[in-house]
Amino acid sequence: MENAERILQNHIAGYRVLDKLGNGATSRVYLVKKEENGRVYALKHSLFPERLRTEAEILRELKHPCFPVWIEDGRLGDGAYLVMEYIQGVTLSQLMERYPGGMPEKMAVGIARDVVLGLAYLHDCQPPYIYRDLKADNVIVTAQGRARLVDVGAAVRVDGSQRDRCRAGTYGYGAPEQFWEGVRVTPSCDIYAVGKLLSFMLTGQNPCKPPYDTAEYCSRHSGIRRGLKRLLNRCLQADPQLRYPDASFLLAELENLEAKKIGFRKKIREITGNKCPYRYIKCIWRSDYERIF
């Protein structure tokens, strides 16, 4: 990638390089400005042109606010480049540095819901797409608190080709079948990664660090509601047939959990005459009662 660095020091295909945003195993992403109109974009450069061309084709087809907008792509020397919308915000990994013990449940479920909305769009395509590399580094949380997915480089269309049998994903997040040679993946592998991502947000326990048994860790975590534990347990099943079939089923379950929580709050307010939110109701145990009186 050293030659690429020299090429990208100043300008590329009518764009001026402002900063480096990140890098992966086969590519690097830069913050660039279009010299013609002064607009800022994200530019991805790779020395593997076929792989980046496939990513560009997928991104060009996606029409959903969860994903960056494709701008253009082309060849550059021995490699290729892809220009897309620059999503300003912080990665979920950076955000979790502020919540080492886990973020508030409402925030975690909100971020998960945005992610699952994007995955539901992918899974609803004909034929469906599978994202395959859902992780905290690929989730950008904007200043408005909305979550968006970047880097569709590992995404694959389930069309019966050999590509959906290739191994891809990140250890710690990826479903077990993603790392088995010759096994065709299904949308349920994205469901497994959602379970890992949501458990990370709720507990602060990074799936890529020990203890790696996220399902067992969450089952013993006292800060997770029973309904969320059931959801996580189904997402994190080793057998893909025991998980939610695709993201639309998981989205419905998340919305159902939120509706139940709102219904519980409403019931408490009705009982208390709307004088006291339920979180301030103090439970007095018998020993305290005897001590007071």
PDB file of C-alpha atoms in Angstrom:
ATOM      1  CA  MET A   1       0.000   0.000   0.000  1.00  0.00           C
ATOM      2  CA  GLU A   2       3.030   2.333   0.064  1.00  0.00           C
ATOM      3  CA  ASN A   3       2.647   3.178  -3.639  1.00  0.00           C
ATOM      4  CA  ALA A   4      -1.002   3.982  -3.005  1.00  0.00           C
ATOM      5  CA  GLU A   5       0.030   6.335  -0.199  1.00  0.00           C
ATOM      6  CA  ARG A   6       2.318   8.230  -2.569  1.00  0.00           C
ATOM      7  CA  ILE A   7      -0.397   8.464  -5.221  1.00  0.00           C
ATOM      8  CA  LEU A   8      -2.945   9.709  -2.694  1.00  0.00           C
ATOM      9  CA  GLN A   9      -0.764  12.300  -0.986  1.00  0.00           C
ATOM     10  CA  ASN A  10      -2.497  15.220  -2.674  1.00  0.00           C
ATOM     11  CA  HIS A  11      -5.031  14.513  -5.410  1.00  0.00           C
ATOM     12  CA  ILE A  12      -6.868  11.621  -7.013  1.00  0.00           C
ATOM     13  CA  ALA A  13      -9.351  11.678  -9.904  1.00  0.00           C
ATOM     14  CA  GLY A  14     -10.391  15.281  -9.214  1.00  0.00           C
ATOM     15  CA  TYR A  15     -10.448  14.926  -5.417  1.00  0.00           C
ATOM     16  CA  ARG A  16      -8.107  16.493  -2.889  1.00  0.00           C
ATOM     17  CA  VAL A  17      -7.153  14.223   0.015  1.00  0.00           C
ATOM     18  CA  LEU A  18      -7.832  15.846   3.403  1.00  0.00           C
ATOM     19  CA  ASP A  19      -7.259  13.035   5.896  1.00  0.00           C
ATOM     20  CA  LYS A  20      -7.126   9.279   6.362  1.00  0.00           C
ATOM     21  CA  LEU A  21     -10.280   7.836   7.952  1.00  0.00           C
ATOM     22  CA  GLY A  22      -9.202   4.228   8.375  1.00  0.00           C
ATOM     23  CA  ASN A  23      -7.742   1.152   6.782  1.00  0.00           C
ATOM     24  CA  GLY A  24      -8.490  -2.541   6.473  1.00  0.00           C
ATOM     25  CA  ALA A  25      -6.743  -5.637   5.251  1.00  0.00           C
ATOM     26  CA  THR A  26      -7.145  -4.770   1.560  1.00  0.00           C
ATOM     27  CA  SER A  27      -8.100  -1.091   1.404  1.00  0.00           C
ATOM     28  CA  ARG A  28      -7.790   2.374   2.911  1.00  0.00           C
ATOM     29  CA  VAL A  29     -10.430   5.069   3.320  1.00  0.00           C
ATOM     30  CA  TYR A  30      -9.744   8.800   2.976  1.00  0.00           C
ATOM     31  CA  LEU A  31     -11.652  11.999   3.570  1.00  0.00           C
ATOM     32  CA  VAL A  32     -11.574  13.925   0.283  1.00  0.00           C
ATOM     33  CA  LYS A  33     -12.948  17.135  -1.188  1.00  0.00           C
ATOM     34  CA  LYS A  34     -14.295  17.374  -4.725  1.00  0.00           C
ATOM     35  CA  GLU A  35     -12.333  20.158  -6.412  1.00  0.00           C
ATOM     36  CA  GLU A  36     -15.210  20.927  -8.760  1.00  0.00           C
ATOM     37  CA  ASN A  37     -17.900  21.673  -6.145  1.00  0.00           C
ATOM     38  CA  GLY A  38     -16.047  21.686  -2.793  1.00  0.00           C
ATOM     39  CA  ARG A  39     -18.158  18.872  -1.324  1.00  0.00           C
ATOM     40  CA  VAL A  40     -16.635  16.367   1.094  1.00  0.00           C
ATOM     41  CA  TYR A  41     -16.814  12.604   0.510  1.00  0.00           C
ATOM     42  CA  ALA A  42     -15.245   9.345   1.667  1.00  0.00           C
ATOM     43  CA  LEU A  43     -12.928   7.692  -0.857  1.00  0.00           C
ATOM     44  CA  LYS A  44     -11.940   4.036  -0.592  1.00  0.00           C
ATOM     45  CA  HIS A  45      -8.825   2.853  -2.430  1.00  0.00           C
ATOM     46  CA  SER A  46      -7.759  -0.758  -2.923  1.00  0.00           C
ATOM     47  CA  LEU A  47      -5.117  -2.657  -4.861  1.00  0.00           C
ATOM     48  CA  PHE A  48      -7.738  -5.396  -5.418  1.00  0.00           C
ATOM     49  CA  PRO A  49      -9.852  -3.799  -8.169  1.00  0.00           C
ATOM     50  CA  GLU A  50     -12.284  -6.701  -8.705  1.00  0.00           C
ATOM     51  CA  ARG A  51     -13.198  -6.827  -5.035  1.00  0.00           C
ATOM     52  CA  LEU A  52     -13.772  -3.069  -4.850  1.00  0.00           C
ATOM     53  CA  ARG A  53     -15.749  -3.115  -8.113  1.00  0.00           C
ATOM     54  CA  THR A  54     -18.098  -5.712  -6.600  1.00  0.00           C
ATOM     55  CA  GLU A  55     -18.553  -3.529  -3.524  1.00  0.00           C
ATOM     56  CA  ALA A  56     -19.277  -0.513  -5.732  1.00  0.00           C
ATOM     57  CA  GLU A  57     -21.931  -2.457  -7.652  1.00  0.00           C
ATOM     58  CA  ILE A  58     -23.671  -3.445  -4.412  1.00  0.00           C
ATOM     59  CA  LEU A  59     -23.529   0.074  -2.973  1.00  0.00           C
ATOM     60  CA  ARG A  60     -24.906   1.518  -6.236  1.00  0.00           C
ATOM     61  CA  GLU A  61     -27.992  -0.707  -5.919  1.00  0.00           C
ATOM     62  CA  LEU A  62     -28.731   0.061  -2.253  1.00  0.00           C
ATOM     63  CA  LYS A  63     -31.359   2.756  -1.717  1.00  0.00           C
ATOM     64  CA  HIS A  64     -31.759   2.959   2.043  1.00  0.00           C
ATOM     65  CA  PRO A  65     -30.786   5.690   4.556  1.00  0.00           C
ATOM     66  CA  CYS A  66     -28.840   3.170   6.635  1.00  0.00           C
ATOM     67  CA  PHE A  67     -26.129   2.942   3.960  1.00  0.00           C
ATOM     68  CA  PRO A  68     -23.861   5.599   2.407  1.00  0.00           C
ATOM     69  CA  VAL A  69     -24.812   6.921  -1.034  1.00  0.00           C
ATOM     70  CA  TRP A  70     -22.656   5.786  -3.958  1.00  0.00           C
ATOM     71  CA  ILE A  71     -21.057   8.709  -5.822  1.00  0.00           C
ATOM     72  CA  GLU A  72     -18.684   7.139  -8.358  1.00  0.00           C
ATOM     73  CA  ASP A  73     -15.997   4.522  -8.805  1.00  0.00           C
ATOM     74  CA  GLY A  74     -13.157   3.809 -11.230  1.00  0.00           C
ATOM     75  CA  ARG A  75      -9.702   2.384 -11.834  1.00  0.00           C
ATOM     76  CA  LEU A  76      -6.489   3.955 -10.533  1.00  0.00           C
ATOM     77  CA  GLY A  77      -3.203   2.461 -11.722  1.00  0.00           C
ATOM     78  CA  ASP A  78      -3.093  -1.150 -10.523  1.00  0.00           C
ATOM     79  CA  GLY A  79      -5.995  -0.605  -8.140  1.00  0.00           C
ATOM     80  CA  ALA A  80      -9.422   1.013  -7.974  1.00  0.00           C
ATOM     81  CA  TYR A  81     -11.289   3.669  -6.003  1.00  0.00           C
ATOM     82  CA  LEU A  82     -14.832   4.109  -4.719  1.00  0.00           C
ATOM     83  CA  VAL A  83     -16.294   7.484  -3.743  1.00  0.00           C
ATOM     84  CA  MET A  84     -19.297   7.544  -1.413  1.00  0.00           C
ATOM     85  CA  GLU A  85     -21.161   9.769   1.012  1.00  0.00           C
ATOM     86  CA  TYR A  86     -19.137  10.790   4.045  1.00  0.00           C
ATOM     87  CA  ILE A  87     -21.088   9.933   7.192  1.00  0.00           C
ATOM     88  CA  GLN A  88     -19.996  12.214   9.996  1.00  0.00           C
ATOM     89  CA  GLY A  89     -20.076  10.713  13.466  1.00  0.00           C
ATOM     90  CA  VAL A  90     -18.273   8.236  15.687  1.00  0.00           C
ATOM     91  CA  THR A  91     -17.971   4.493  15.332  1.00  0.00           C
ATOM     92  CA  LEU A  92     -19.825   2.367  17.839  1.00  0.00           C
ATOM     93  CA  SER A  93     -16.426   1.161  19.094  1.00  0.00           C
ATOM     94  CA  GLN A  94     -15.473   4.754  19.928  1.00  0.00           C
ATOM     95  CA  LEU A  95     -18.853   5.391  21.548  1.00  0.00           C
ATOM     96  CA  MET A  96     -18.496   2.300  23.749  1.00  0.00           C
ATOM     97  CA  GLU A  97     -15.303   3.762  25.242  1.00  0.00           C
ATOM     98  CA  ARG A  98     -17.626   6.126  27.139  1.00  0.00           C
ATOM     99  CA  TYR A  99     -19.701   3.193  28.440  1.00  0.00           C
ATOM    100  CA  PRO A 100     -17.240   0.539  29.683  1.00  0.00           C
ATOM    101  CA  GLY A 101     -19.991  -1.114  31.739  1.00  0.00           C
ATOM    102  CA  GLY A 102     -22.621  -0.937  29.018  1.00  0.00           C
ATOM    103  CA  MET A 103     -24.806   1.904  27.711  1.00  0.00           C
ATOM    104  CA  PRO A 104     -28.422   2.580  28.789  1.00  0.00           C
ATOM    105  CA  GLU A 105     -30.862   0.018  27.455  1.00  0.00           C
ATOM    106  CA  LYS A 106     -32.948   2.565  25.552  1.00  0.00           C
ATOM    107  CA  MET A 107     -29.876   3.790  23.667  1.00  0.00           C
ATOM    108  CA  ALA A 108     -28.663   0.262  22.895  1.00  0.00           C
ATOM    109  CA  VAL A 109     -32.041  -0.901  21.614  1.00  0.00           C
ATOM    110  CA  GLY A 110     -32.385   2.273  19.504  1.00  0.00           C
ATOM    111  CA  ILE A 111     -29.021   1.700  17.821  1.00  0.00           C
ATOM    112  CA  ALA A 112     -29.808  -1.989  17.309  1.00  0.00           C
ATOM    113  CA  ARG A 113     -33.157  -1.095  15.756  1.00  0.00           C
ATOM    114  CA  ASP A 114     -31.514   1.236  13.210  1.00  0.00           C
ATOM    115  CA  VAL A 115     -29.020  -1.487  12.302  1.00  0.00           C
ATOM    116  CA  VAL A 116     -31.739  -4.138  12.001  1.00  0.00           C
ATOM    117  CA  LEU A 117     -33.787  -1.812   9.755  1.00  0.00           C
ATOM    118  CA  GLY A 118     -30.840  -1.697   7.343  1.00  0.00           C
ATOM    119  CA  LEU A 119     -30.350  -5.461   7.516  1.00  0.00           C
ATOM    120  CA  ALA A 120     -34.077  -6.044   6.954  1.00  0.00           C
ATOM    121  CA  TYR A 121     -33.801  -4.000   3.749  1.00  0.00           C
ATOM    122  CA  LEU A 122     -30.862  -6.176   2.593  1.00  0.00           C
ATOM    123  CA  HIS A 123     -32.654  -9.409   3.467  1.00  0.00           C
ATOM    124  CA  ASP A 124     -35.818  -8.264   1.670  1.00  0.00           C
ATOM    125  CA  CYS A 125     -34.034  -7.721  -1.652  1.00  0.00           C
ATOM    126  CA  GLN A 126     -34.674 -10.276  -4.409  1.00  0.00           C
ATOM    127  CA  PRO A 127     -32.417 -12.204  -4.192  1.00  0.00           C
ATOM    128  CA  PRO A 128     -31.417 -11.125  -0.669  1.00  0.00           C
ATOM    129  CA  TYR A 129     -28.082  -9.647   0.364  1.00  0.00           C
ATOM    130  CA  ILE A 130     -26.179 -10.780   3.458  1.00  0.00           C
ATOM    131  CA  TYR A 131     -23.993  -8.163   5.154  1.00  0.00           C
ATOM    132  CA  ARG A 132     -21.651 -10.760   6.752  1.00  0.00           C
ATOM    133  CA  ASP A 133     -19.367  -8.349   8.636  1.00  0.00           C
ATOM    134  CA  LEU A 134     -21.511  -6.576  11.221  1.00  0.00           C
ATOM    135  CA  LYS A 135     -19.314  -5.231  14.028  1.00  0.00           C
ATOM    136  CA  ALA A 136     -18.930  -2.103  16.146  1.00  0.00           C
ATOM    137  CA  ASP A 137     -16.283  -0.637  13.798  1.00  0.00           C
ATOM    138  CA  ASN A 138     -18.743  -0.737  10.884  1.00  0.00           C
ATOM    139  CA  VAL A 139     -21.531   1.129  12.700  1.00  0.00           C
ATOM    140  CA  ILE A 140     -21.407   4.941  12.631  1.00  0.00           C
ATOM    141  CA  VAL A 141     -23.522   6.825  15.183  1.00  0.00           C
ATOM    142  CA  THR A 142     -24.328  10.335  13.941  1.00  0.00           C
ATOM    143  CA  ALA A 143     -24.767  13.497  15.990  1.00  0.00           C
ATOM    144  CA  GLN A 144     -28.541  12.960  15.702  1.00  0.00           C
ATOM    145  CA  GLY A 145     -28.167   9.604  17.457  1.00  0.00           C
ATOM    146  CA  ARG A 146     -28.956   7.509  14.386  1.00  0.00           C
ATOM    147  CA  ALA A 147     -26.906   4.445  13.490  1.00  0.00           C
ATOM    148  CA  ARG A 148     -25.725   3.766   9.927  1.00  0.00           C
ATOM    149  CA  LEU A 149     -23.804   0.904   8.367  1.00  0.00           C
ATOM    150  CA  VAL A 150     -20.633   1.395   6.328  1.00  0.00           C
ATOM    151  CA  ASP A 151     -18.280  -0.951   4.463  1.00  0.00           C
ATOM    152  CA  VAL A 152     -20.365  -3.397   2.418  1.00  0.00           C
ATOM    153  CA  GLY A 153     -17.166  -5.034   1.148  1.00  0.00           C
ATOM    154  CA  ALA A 154     -18.075  -8.410   2.674  1.00  0.00           C
ATOM    155  CA  ALA A 155     -21.724  -8.278   1.568  1.00  0.00           C
ATOM    156  CA  VAL A 156     -22.863 -11.014  -0.793  1.00  0.00           C
ATOM    157  CA  ARG A 157     -25.993 -11.721  -2.792  1.00  0.00           C
ATOM    158  CA  VAL A 158     -27.587 -15.130  -2.223  1.00  0.00           C
ATOM    159  CA  ASP A 159     -27.858 -16.129  -5.868  1.00  0.00           C
ATOM    160  CA  GLY A 160     -26.418 -19.633  -5.836  1.00  0.00           C
ATOM    161  CA  SER A 161     -22.936 -18.545  -6.898  1.00  0.00           C
ATOM    162  CA  GLN A 162     -19.766 -19.721  -5.200  1.00  0.00           C
ATOM    163  CA  ARG A 163     -19.218 -16.336  -3.554  1.00  0.00           C
ATOM    164  CA  ASP A 164     -21.852 -16.974  -0.865  1.00  0.00           C
ATOM    165  CA  ARG A 165     -19.824 -20.062   0.113  1.00  0.00           C
ATOM    166  CA  CYS A 166     -16.590 -18.082   0.667  1.00  0.00           C
ATOM    167  CA  ARG A 167     -15.484 -17.480   4.239  1.00  0.00           C
ATOM    168  CA  ALA A 168     -15.844 -13.885   5.440  1.00  0.00           C
ATOM    169  CA  GLY A 169     -16.478 -12.040   8.683  1.00  0.00           C
ATOM    170  CA  THR A 170     -14.798 -11.006  11.919  1.00  0.00           C
ATOM    171  CA  TYR A 171     -14.029 -13.551  14.633  1.00  0.00           C
ATOM    172  CA  GLY A 172     -16.020 -12.758  17.734  1.00  0.00           C
ATOM    173  CA  TYR A 173     -18.945 -11.342  15.711  1.00  0.00           C
ATOM    174  CA  GLY A 174     -19.303 -13.782  12.823  1.00  0.00           C
ATOM    175  CA  ALA A 175     -21.598 -16.804  13.086  1.00  0.00           C
ATOM    176  CA  PRO A 176     -19.859 -20.207  13.308  1.00  0.00           C
ATOM    177  CA  GLU A 177     -20.993 -21.256   9.815  1.00  0.00           C
ATOM    178  CA  GLN A 178     -19.267 -18.235   8.258  1.00  0.00           C
ATOM    179  CA  PHE A 179     -15.900 -19.851   8.950  1.00  0.00           C
ATOM    180  CA  TRP A 180     -16.756 -23.332   7.693  1.00  0.00           C
ATOM    181  CA  GLU A 181     -15.305 -24.075   4.277  1.00  0.00           C
ATOM    182  CA  GLY A 182     -17.884 -24.538   1.514  1.00  0.00           C
ATOM    183  CA  VAL A 183     -20.989 -23.805   3.627  1.00  0.00           C
ATOM    184  CA  ARG A 184     -23.607 -21.525   2.071  1.00  0.00           C
ATOM    185  CA  VAL A 185     -24.556 -18.751   4.504  1.00  0.00           C
ATOM    186  CA  THR A 186     -28.084 -17.444   5.100  1.00  0.00           C
ATOM    187  CA  PRO A 187     -29.505 -14.170   6.482  1.00  0.00           C
ATOM    188  CA  SER A 188     -29.496 -15.751   9.946  1.00  0.00           C
ATOM    189  CA  CYS A 189     -25.722 -15.222  10.154  1.00  0.00           C
ATOM    190  CA  ASP A 190     -26.414 -11.461  10.310  1.00  0.00           C
ATOM    191  CA  ILE A 191     -28.850 -12.179  13.161  1.00  0.00           C
ATOM    192  CA  TYR A 192     -26.032 -13.816  15.131  1.00  0.00           C
ATOM    193  CA  ALA A 193     -23.877 -10.702  14.663  1.00  0.00           C
ATOM    194  CA  VAL A 194     -26.734  -8.464  15.850  1.00  0.00           C
ATOM    195  CA  GLY A 195     -26.854 -10.532  19.041  1.00  0.00           C
ATOM    196  CA  LYS A 196     -23.127  -9.987  19.548  1.00  0.00           C
ATOM    197  CA  LEU A 197     -23.437  -6.264  18.839  1.00  0.00           C
ATOM    198  CA  LEU A 198     -26.413  -5.756  21.167  1.00  0.00           C
ATOM    199  CA  SER A 199     -24.760  -7.728  23.973  1.00  0.00           C
ATOM    200  CA  PHE A 200     -21.652  -5.538  23.596  1.00  0.00           C
ATOM    201  CA  MET A 201     -23.759  -2.397  23.955  1.00  0.00           C
ATOM    202  CA  LEU A 202     -25.666  -3.715  26.988  1.00  0.00           C
ATOM    203  CA  THR A 203     -22.713  -5.141  28.930  1.00  0.00           C
ATOM    204  CA  GLY A 204     -19.582  -3.406  27.628  1.00  0.00           C
ATOM    205  CA  GLN A 205     -18.047  -6.851  27.051  1.00  0.00           C
ATOM    206  CA  ASN A 206     -16.241  -6.805  23.696  1.00  0.00           C
ATOM    207  CA  PRO A 207     -17.098 -10.000  21.718  1.00  0.00           C
ATOM    208  CA  CYS A 208     -13.522 -10.099  20.401  1.00  0.00           C
ATOM    209  CA  LYS A 209     -12.080 -10.345  23.922  1.00  0.00           C
ATOM    210  CA  PRO A 210     -12.496 -13.040  26.621  1.00  0.00           C
ATOM    211  CA  PRO A 211     -14.832 -14.369  27.842  1.00  0.00           C
ATOM    212  CA  TYR A 212     -15.917 -15.247  24.303  1.00  0.00           C
ATOM    213  CA  ASP A 213     -19.115 -17.069  25.316  1.00  0.00           C
ATOM    214  CA  THR A 214     -21.371 -14.033  24.947  1.00  0.00           C
ATOM    215  CA  ALA A 215     -24.609 -15.973  25.379  1.00  0.00           C
ATOM    216  CA  GLU A 216     -23.533 -17.417  28.735  1.00  0.00           C
ATOM    217  CA  TYR A 217     -22.204 -14.035  29.881  1.00  0.00           C
ATOM    218  CA  CYS A 218     -25.487 -12.286  29.045  1.00  0.00           C
ATOM    219  CA  SER A 219     -27.593 -14.973  30.732  1.00  0.00           C
ATOM    220  CA  ARG A 220     -25.795 -14.247  34.026  1.00  0.00           C
ATOM    221  CA  HIS A 221     -25.842 -10.455  33.619  1.00  0.00           C
ATOM    222  CA  SER A 222     -28.284  -8.936  36.113  1.00  0.00           C
ATOM    223  CA  GLY A 223     -28.707  -5.669  34.198  1.00  0.00           C
ATOM    224  CA  ILE A 224     -30.467  -7.159  31.159  1.00  0.00           C
ATOM    225  CA  ARG A 225     -34.254  -7.531  31.126  1.00  0.00           C
ATOM    226  CA  ARG A 226     -35.755 -10.995  30.789  1.00  0.00           C
ATOM    227  CA  GLY A 227     -37.286 -10.198  27.391  1.00  0.00           C
ATOM    228  CA  LEU A 228     -33.967  -8.972  26.031  1.00  0.00           C
ATOM    229  CA  LYS A 229     -32.209 -12.043  27.397  1.00  0.00           C
ATOM    230  CA  ARG A 230     -34.641 -14.258  25.483  1.00  0.00           C
ATOM    231  CA  LEU A 231     -34.019 -12.226  22.323  1.00  0.00           C
ATOM    232  CA  LEU A 232     -30.239 -12.450  22.729  1.00  0.00           C
ATOM    233  CA  ASN A 233     -30.417 -16.165  23.452  1.00  0.00           C
ATOM    234  CA  ARG A 234     -32.258 -16.803  20.182  1.00  0.00           C
ATOM    235  CA  CYS A 235     -29.917 -14.565  18.177  1.00  0.00           C
ATOM    236  CA  LEU A 236     -26.824 -16.315  19.544  1.00  0.00           C
ATOM    237  CA  GLN A 237     -27.831 -19.910  18.859  1.00  0.00           C
ATOM    238  CA  ALA A 238     -24.997 -21.909  17.273  1.00  0.00           C
ATOM    239  CA  ASP A 239     -27.513 -23.668  15.020  1.00  0.00           C
ATOM    240  CA  PRO A 240     -28.684 -21.138  12.366  1.00  0.00           C
ATOM    241  CA  GLN A 241     -32.101 -22.828  12.156  1.00  0.00           C
ATOM    242  CA  LEU A 242     -32.795 -21.877  15.786  1.00  0.00           C
ATOM    243  CA  ARG A 243     -32.201 -18.142  15.216  1.00  0.00           C
ATOM    244  CA  TYR A 244     -34.620 -15.618  13.732  1.00  0.00           C
ATOM    245  CA  PRO A 245     -34.815 -16.447   9.990  1.00  0.00           C
ATOM    246  CA  ASP A 246     -34.014 -12.891   8.898  1.00  0.00           C
ATOM    247  CA  ALA A 247     -33.939  -9.314  10.180  1.00  0.00           C
ATOM    248  CA  SER A 248     -37.661  -8.641   9.618  1.00  0.00           C
ATOM    249  CA  PHE A 249     -38.523 -11.182  12.356  1.00  0.00           C
ATOM    250  CA  LEU A 250     -35.952  -9.636  14.709  1.00  0.00           C
ATOM    251  CA  LEU A 251     -37.239  -6.119  13.977  1.00  0.00           C
ATOM    252  CA  ALA A 252     -40.755  -7.161  14.949  1.00  0.00           C
ATOM    253  CA  GLU A 253     -39.426  -8.639  18.206  1.00  0.00           C
ATOM    254  CA  LEU A 254     -37.507  -5.437  19.070  1.00  0.00           C
ATOM    255  CA  GLU A 255     -40.601  -3.328  18.420  1.00  0.00           C
ATOM    256  CA  ASN A 256     -42.693  -5.704  20.521  1.00  0.00           C
ATOM    257  CA  LEU A 257     -40.249  -5.361  23.433  1.00  0.00           C
ATOM    258  CA  GLU A 258     -40.389  -1.579  23.197  1.00  0.00           C
ATOM    259  CA  ALA A 259     -44.201  -1.632  23.102  1.00  0.00           C
ATOM    260  CA  LYS A 260     -44.291  -3.813  26.222  1.00  0.00           C
ATOM    261  CA  LYS A 261     -41.998  -1.399  28.051  1.00  0.00           C
ATOM    262  CA  ILE A 262     -44.178   1.586  27.116  1.00  0.00           C
ATOM    263  CA  GLY A 263     -47.264  -0.363  28.202  1.00  0.00           C
ATOM    264  CA  PHE A 264     -45.660  -1.115  31.583  1.00  0.00           C
ATOM    265  CA  ARG A 265     -44.883   2.574  32.146  1.00  0.00           C
ATOM    266  CA  LYS A 266     -48.458   3.526  31.253  1.00  0.00           C
ATOM    267  CA  LYS A 267     -49.861   0.957  33.690  1.00  0.00           C
ATOM    268  CA  ILE A 268     -47.664   2.266  36.537  1.00  0.00           C
ATOM    269  CA  ARG A 269     -48.764   5.841  35.841  1.00  0.00           C
ATOM    270  CA  GLU A 270     -52.415   4.770  35.945  1.00  0.00           C
ATOM    271  CA  ILE A 271     -51.891   3.035  39.293  1.00  0.00           C
ATOM    272  CA  THR A 272     -50.021   5.973  40.849  1.00  0.00           C
ATOM    273  CA  GLY A 273     -52.289   8.633  39.374  1.00  0.00           C
ATOM    274  CA  ASN A 274     -49.393   9.844  37.196  1.00  0.00           C
ATOM    275  CA  LYS A 275     -47.814  11.377  40.290  1.00  0.00           C
ATOM    276  CA  CYS A 276     -44.628   9.384  40.374  1.00  0.00           C
ATOM    277  CA  PRO A 277     -42.626   7.710  37.579  1.00  0.00           C
ATOM    278  CA  TYR A 278     -42.115   4.002  38.260  1.00  0.00           C
ATOM    279  CA  ARG A 279     -38.356   4.369  38.569  1.00  0.00           C
ATOM    280  CA  TYR A 280     -38.800   6.396  41.791  1.00  0.00           C
ATOM    281  CA  ILE A 281     -41.119   3.938  43.566  1.00  0.00           C
ATOM    282  CA  LYS A 282     -39.278   2.602  46.632  1.00  0.00           C
ATOM    283  CA  CYS A 283     -39.783  -0.975  47.725  1.00  0.00           C
ATOM    284  CA  ILE A 284     -39.764  -1.216  51.563  1.00  0.00           C
ATOM    285  CA  TRP A 285     -38.767  -4.661  52.797  1.00  0.00           C
ATOM    286  CA  ARG A 286     -40.201  -6.077  56.019  1.00  0.00           C
ATOM    287  CA  SER A 287     -37.038  -5.419  58.019  1.00  0.00           C
ATOM    288  CA  ASP A 288     -37.083  -1.768  56.964  1.00  0.00           C
ATOM    289  CA  TYR A 289     -40.788  -1.575  57.799  1.00  0.00           C
ATOM    290  CA  GLU A 290     -40.194  -2.920  61.318  1.00  0.00           C
ATOM    291  CA  ARG A 291     -37.274  -0.562  61.808  1.00  0.00           C
ATOM    292  CA  ILE A 292     -39.347   2.464  60.787  1.00  0.00           C
ATOM    293  CA  PHE A 293     -42.303   1.585  62.995  1.00  0.00           C
TER     294      PHE A 293
END
